[in-house]
C-alpha cells in the first residue's frame, strides 16, 4: 500500500471524525430541483468523476421530474413501468410528476418522450428509517414508444449477486462536494463502478453514520472523487456478469439509494438497492394490469 494512499486515508478518517460527513439519499431536494430548469448552462462534465455517455448508450435511463426539474432517475422495465427508488417517490403526488425518456442532452427536446405518471407503488417492505428495500414501481399514464433511445433494461435472476465491473448513470449534481453551487450537466453522465463486498462497505457506514448495509443492498466503489451524487437517486447500476451466452448483456443490478456528503469519497461506496432480492415485489407489480 502506497504512503500516499495511507496519508489520504488518515486525512479522510480525520474529516469524518470531525463530523464532516453526512449520510444522504441521492435525490435532489425541491430547493435544488427548482434551480435545475434555469441552471442547465452551468455544468461540469462529470457525474462526479465520470464522463459524458454516448447518445443511446443507456436507453433505459429516465429522468423523473417535477415542475420541469429533474430530481431522480429511474429505469424502464416495459412500455408503462419504470423502476425507481422508493425514497424518490415518498410523499410525492403522482399527478404532479413526469417521466422523461429518450433524453441524452436535456436541452434537446426533440428526442424526448415526456409522459405523465399514473400511479406509484413503493415496496411494502421499504423503510424510510433504514432505507431498506428502497424500490418502487412507477406506472405511466401513456405508453412509451421504443426506439434506439428508449428501450427496457433486463432484470437479474432472483438471488443473483453481481460481480466485477458495472456502470451507473444520471444527471445528478456534478459538484464534487455534492453541495451548492449545483452543477447539473446537460449531458447524461456515466461512471464505472466495481462491486464492493458488503463486509467492507458496512464498516465505514456503521462506524461513522450508524447505518446498516443489509443483504438487500449492494455497494459500488468508483475511486477517489468519483461516484453518484444528489439527483442520481433511483437510477440504474447496470452490470454485465450473467454467466451464460443467452444472458450476455446488460441488466439492472441496483437502484441508486444513498451515500454520504461530500460525494465521491473513496471510503464510502455508493449504496444501491439490490434488485435481485426484490424480484417478488417487482414481478408482482409487472403482472398488474
mmCIF file of N, CA and C in Angstrom, residues 32-89:
data_model
loop_
_atom_site.group_PDB
_atom_site.id
_atom_site.type_symbol
_atom_site.label_atom_id
_atom_site.label_comp_id
_atom_site.label_asym_id
_atom_site.label_seq_id
_atom_site.Cartn_x
_atom_site.Cartn_y
_atom_site.Cartn_z
ATOM 1 N N UNK A 32 -33.122 22.290 -4.621
ATOM 2 C CA UNK A 32 -32.175 22.056 -5.712
ATOM 3 C C UNK A 32 -32.918 21.954 -7.031
ATOM 4 N N UNK A 33 -34.019 21.167 -7.036
ATOM 5 C CA UNK A 33 -34.741 20.900 -8.272
ATOM 6 C C UNK A 33 -35.275 22.179 -8.893
ATOM 7 N N UNK A 34 -35.668 23.133 -8.067
ATOM 8 C CA UNK A 34 -36.226 24.379 -8.590
ATOM 9 C C UNK A 34 -35.184 25.185 -9.349
ATOM 10 N N UNK A 35 -33.899 24.900 -9.102
ATOM 11 C CA UNK A 35 -32.839 25.625 -9.796
ATOM 12 C C UNK A 35 -32.519 25.012 -11.150
ATOM 13 N N UNK A 36 -32.860 23.725 -11.319
ATOM 14 C CA UNK A 36 -32.330 22.982 -12.443
ATOM 15 C C UNK A 36 -32.771 23.545 -13.779
ATOM 16 N N UNK A 37 -34.054 23.897 -13.876
ATOM 17 C CA UNK A 37 -34.560 24.354 -15.161
ATOM 18 C C UNK A 37 -33.868 25.634 -15.625
ATOM 19 N N UNK A 38 -33.256 26.370 -14.723
ATOM 20 C CA UNK A 38 -32.592 27.619 -15.080
ATOM 21 C C UNK A 38 -31.071 27.502 -15.027
ATOM 22 N N UNK A 39 -30.547 26.327 -14.671
ATOM 23 C CA UNK A 39 -29.104 26.217 -14.485
ATOM 24 C C UNK A 39 -28.454 25.160 -15.367
ATOM 25 N N UNK A 40 -29.122 24.739 -16.448
ATOM 26 C CA UNK A 40 -28.502 23.758 -17.322
ATOM 27 C C UNK A 40 -27.243 24.301 -17.986
ATOM 28 N N UNK A 41 -27.148 25.631 -18.079
ATOM 29 C CA UNK A 41 -25.968 26.216 -18.722
ATOM 30 C C UNK A 41 -24.760 26.196 -17.804
ATOM 31 N N UNK A 42 -24.971 25.930 -16.523
ATOM 32 C CA UNK A 42 -23.857 25.873 -15.567
ATOM 33 C C UNK A 42 -23.601 24.412 -15.256
ATOM 34 N N UNK A 43 -22.561 23.843 -15.830
ATOM 35 C CA UNK A 43 -22.340 22.432 -15.578
ATOM 36 C C UNK A 43 -20.877 22.070 -15.711
ATOM 37 N N UNK A 44 -20.527 21.028 -14.974
ATOM 38 C CA UNK A 44 -19.225 20.408 -15.073
ATOM 39 C C UNK A 44 -19.465 19.085 -15.793
ATOM 40 N N UNK A 45 -18.593 18.668 -16.713
ATOM 41 C CA UNK A 45 -18.868 17.453 -17.470
ATOM 42 C C UNK A 45 -18.616 16.180 -16.669
ATOM 43 N N UNK A 46 -19.157 16.113 -15.454
ATOM 44 C CA UNK A 46 -18.918 14.966 -14.587
ATOM 45 C C UNK A 46 -20.172 14.608 -13.808
ATOM 46 N N UNK A 47 -20.438 13.293 -13.598
ATOM 47 C CA UNK A 47 -21.478 12.844 -12.685
ATOM 48 C C UNK A 47 -20.943 13.061 -11.279
ATOM 49 N N UNK A 48 -19.776 12.842 -11.022
ATOM 50 C CA UNK A 48 -18.756 13.127 -10.021
ATOM 51 C C UNK A 48 -17.620 12.194 -10.420
ATOM 52 N N UNK A 49 -16.727 12.723 -11.195
ATOM 53 C CA UNK A 49 -15.599 11.944 -11.693
ATOM 54 C C UNK A 49 -15.944 11.050 -12.862
ATOM 55 N N UNK A 50 -17.092 11.261 -13.514
ATOM 56 C CA UNK A 50 -17.492 10.447 -14.657
ATOM 57 C C UNK A 50 -17.228 11.162 -15.971
ATOM 58 N N UNK A 51 -17.985 10.767 -16.994
ATOM 59 C CA UNK A 51 -17.834 11.394 -18.307
ATOM 60 C C UNK A 51 -19.150 11.303 -19.059
ATOM 61 N N UNK A 52 -19.246 12.028 -20.171
ATOM 62 C CA UNK A 52 -20.459 12.018 -20.979
ATOM 63 C C UNK A 52 -20.755 10.615 -21.482
ATOM 64 N N UNK A 53 -22.027 10.211 -21.369
ATOM 65 C CA UNK A 53 -22.477 8.975 -22.002
ATOM 66 C C UNK A 53 -22.676 9.231 -23.493
ATOM 67 N N UNK A 54 -22.598 8.173 -24.285
ATOM 68 C CA UNK A 54 -22.887 8.294 -25.704
ATOM 69 C C UNK A 54 -24.395 8.347 -25.923
ATOM 70 N N UNK A 55 -24.818 9.006 -26.970
ATOM 71 C CA UNK A 55 -26.240 9.094 -27.297
ATOM 72 C C UNK A 55 -26.790 7.682 -27.506
ATOM 73 N N UNK A 56 -27.823 7.307 -26.733
ATOM 74 C CA UNK A 56 -28.424 5.981 -26.842
ATOM 75 C C UNK A 56 -27.695 4.884 -26.099
ATOM 76 N N UNK A 57 -26.652 5.237 -25.336
ATOM 77 C CA UNK A 57 -25.886 4.215 -24.622
ATOM 78 C C UNK A 57 -26.682 3.607 -23.475
ATOM 79 N N UNK A 58 -27.547 4.403 -22.859
ATOM 80 C CA UNK A 58 -28.373 3.924 -21.740
ATOM 81 C C UNK A 58 -29.848 4.222 -22.035
ATOM 82 N N UNK A 59 -30.437 3.492 -22.993
ATOM 83 C CA UNK A 59 -31.795 3.829 -23.436
ATOM 84 C C UNK A 59 -32.873 3.545 -22.401
ATOM 85 N N UNK A 60 -32.521 2.844 -21.335
ATOM 86 C CA UNK A 60 -33.473 2.557 -20.259
ATOM 87 C C UNK A 60 -33.528 3.685 -19.222
ATOM 88 N N UNK A 61 -32.569 4.599 -19.265
ATOM 89 C CA UNK A 61 -32.485 5.680 -18.271
ATOM 90 C C UNK A 61 -33.592 6.705 -18.487
ATOM 91 N N UNK A 62 -34.286 7.062 -17.401
ATOM 92 C CA UNK A 62 -35.285 8.132 -17.474
ATOM 93 C C UNK A 62 -34.940 9.213 -16.454
ATOM 94 N N UNK A 63 -35.548 10.355 -16.661
ATOM 95 C CA UNK A 63 -35.466 11.454 -15.699
ATOM 96 C C UNK A 63 -36.843 11.621 -15.068
ATOM 97 N N UNK A 64 -36.912 11.549 -13.748
ATOM 98 C CA UNK A 64 -38.156 11.804 -13.023
ATOM 99 C C UNK A 64 -38.188 13.284 -12.665
ATOM 100 N N UNK A 65 -39.240 13.976 -13.099
ATOM 101 C CA UNK A 65 -39.259 15.436 -12.987
ATOM 102 C C UNK A 65 -40.516 15.937 -12.289
ATOM 103 N N UNK A 66 -40.351 17.078 -11.651
ATOM 104 C CA UNK A 66 -41.453 17.783 -11.001
ATOM 105 C C UNK A 66 -41.296 19.266 -11.297
ATOM 106 N N UNK A 67 -42.367 19.884 -11.764
ATOM 107 C CA UNK A 67 -42.331 21.304 -12.137
ATOM 108 C C UNK A 67 -41.225 21.586 -13.144
ATOM 109 N N UNK A 68 -40.991 20.640 -14.053
ATOM 110 C CA UNK A 68 -39.995 20.818 -15.096
ATOM 111 C C UNK A 68 -38.566 20.611 -14.656
ATOM 112 N N UNK A 69 -38.351 20.184 -13.421
ATOM 113 C CA UNK A 69 -36.994 19.992 -12.908
ATOM 114 C C UNK A 69 -36.708 18.548 -12.571
ATOM 115 N N UNK A 70 -35.550 18.068 -12.972
ATOM 116 C CA UNK A 70 -35.106 16.713 -12.660
ATOM 117 C C UNK A 70 -34.791 16.582 -11.175
ATOM 118 N N UNK A 71 -35.240 15.494 -10.538
ATOM 119 C CA UNK A 71 -34.832 15.267 -9.154
ATOM 120 C C UNK A 71 -34.417 13.833 -8.864
ATOM 121 N N UNK A 72 -34.757 12.877 -9.736
ATOM 122 C CA UNK A 72 -34.327 11.493 -9.561
ATOM 123 C C UNK A 72 -34.256 10.808 -10.921
ATOM 124 N N UNK A 73 -33.580 9.674 -10.952
ATOM 125 C CA UNK A 73 -33.526 8.849 -12.146
ATOM 126 C C UNK A 73 -34.442 7.651 -12.014
ATOM 127 N N UNK A 74 -34.400 6.787 -13.000
ATOM 128 C CA UNK A 74 -35.180 5.563 -12.994
ATOM 129 C C UNK A 74 -34.838 4.734 -14.213
ATOM 130 N N UNK A 75 -35.426 3.533 -14.303
ATOM 131 C CA UNK A 75 -35.102 2.612 -15.385
ATOM 132 C C UNK A 75 -36.373 2.017 -15.978
ATOM 133 N N UNK A 76 -36.444 1.979 -17.298
ATOM 134 C CA UNK A 76 -37.609 1.458 -18.000
ATOM 135 C C UNK A 76 -37.626 -0.071 -17.926
ATOM 136 N N UNK A 77 -38.763 -0.644 -17.490
ATOM 137 C CA UNK A 77 -38.941 -2.093 -17.459
ATOM 138 C C UNK A 77 -39.816 -2.582 -18.601
ATOM 139 N N UNK A 78 -40.834 -1.820 -18.951
ATOM 140 C CA UNK A 78 -41.658 -2.112 -20.127
ATOM 141 C C UNK A 78 -42.304 -0.812 -20.587
ATOM 142 N N UNK A 79 -43.293 -0.908 -21.482
ATOM 143 C CA UNK A 79 -43.858 0.302 -22.085
ATOM 144 C C UNK A 79 -44.517 1.237 -21.075
ATOM 145 N N UNK A 80 -44.950 0.710 -19.932
ATOM 146 C CA UNK A 80 -45.676 1.558 -18.973
ATOM 147 C C UNK A 80 -45.108 1.519 -17.559
ATOM 148 N N UNK A 81 -44.024 0.770 -17.323
ATOM 149 C CA UNK A 81 -43.499 0.656 -15.965
ATOM 150 C C UNK A 81 -42.037 1.066 -15.884
ATOM 151 N N UNK A 82 -41.746 1.811 -14.827
ATOM 152 C CA UNK A 82 -40.394 2.306 -14.553
ATOM 153 C C UNK A 82 -40.011 1.904 -13.140
ATOM 154 N N UNK A 83 -38.783 1.439 -12.973
ATOM 155 C CA UNK A 83 -38.250 1.083 -11.660
ATOM 156 C C UNK A 83 -37.486 2.272 -11.094
ATOM 157 N N UNK A 84 -37.789 2.609 -9.842
ATOM 158 C CA UNK A 84 -37.180 3.785 -9.217
ATOM 159 C C UNK A 84 -36.906 3.470 -7.748
ATOM 160 N N UNK A 85 -36.321 4.409 -7.035
ATOM 161 C CA UNK A 85 -36.100 4.270 -5.590
ATOM 162 C C UNK A 85 -37.340 4.748 -4.844
ATOM 163 N N UNK A 86 -37.711 4.016 -3.803
ATOM 164 C CA UNK A 86 -38.900 4.382 -3.026
ATOM 165 C C UNK A 86 -38.734 5.756 -2.389
ATOM 166 N N UNK A 87 -37.517 6.088 -1.951
ATOM 167 C CA UNK A 87 -37.352 7.377 -1.279
ATOM 168 C C UNK A 87 -37.550 8.554 -2.236
ATOM 169 N N UNK A 88 -37.377 8.319 -3.548
ATOM 170 C CA UNK A 88 -37.647 9.377 -4.523
ATOM 171 C C UNK A 88 -39.137 9.710 -4.587
ATOM 172 N N UNK A 89 -39.954 8.681 -4.374
ATOM 173 C CA UNK A 89 -41.400 8.827 -4.563
ATOM 174 C C UNK A 89 -42.144 9.049 -3.261
#
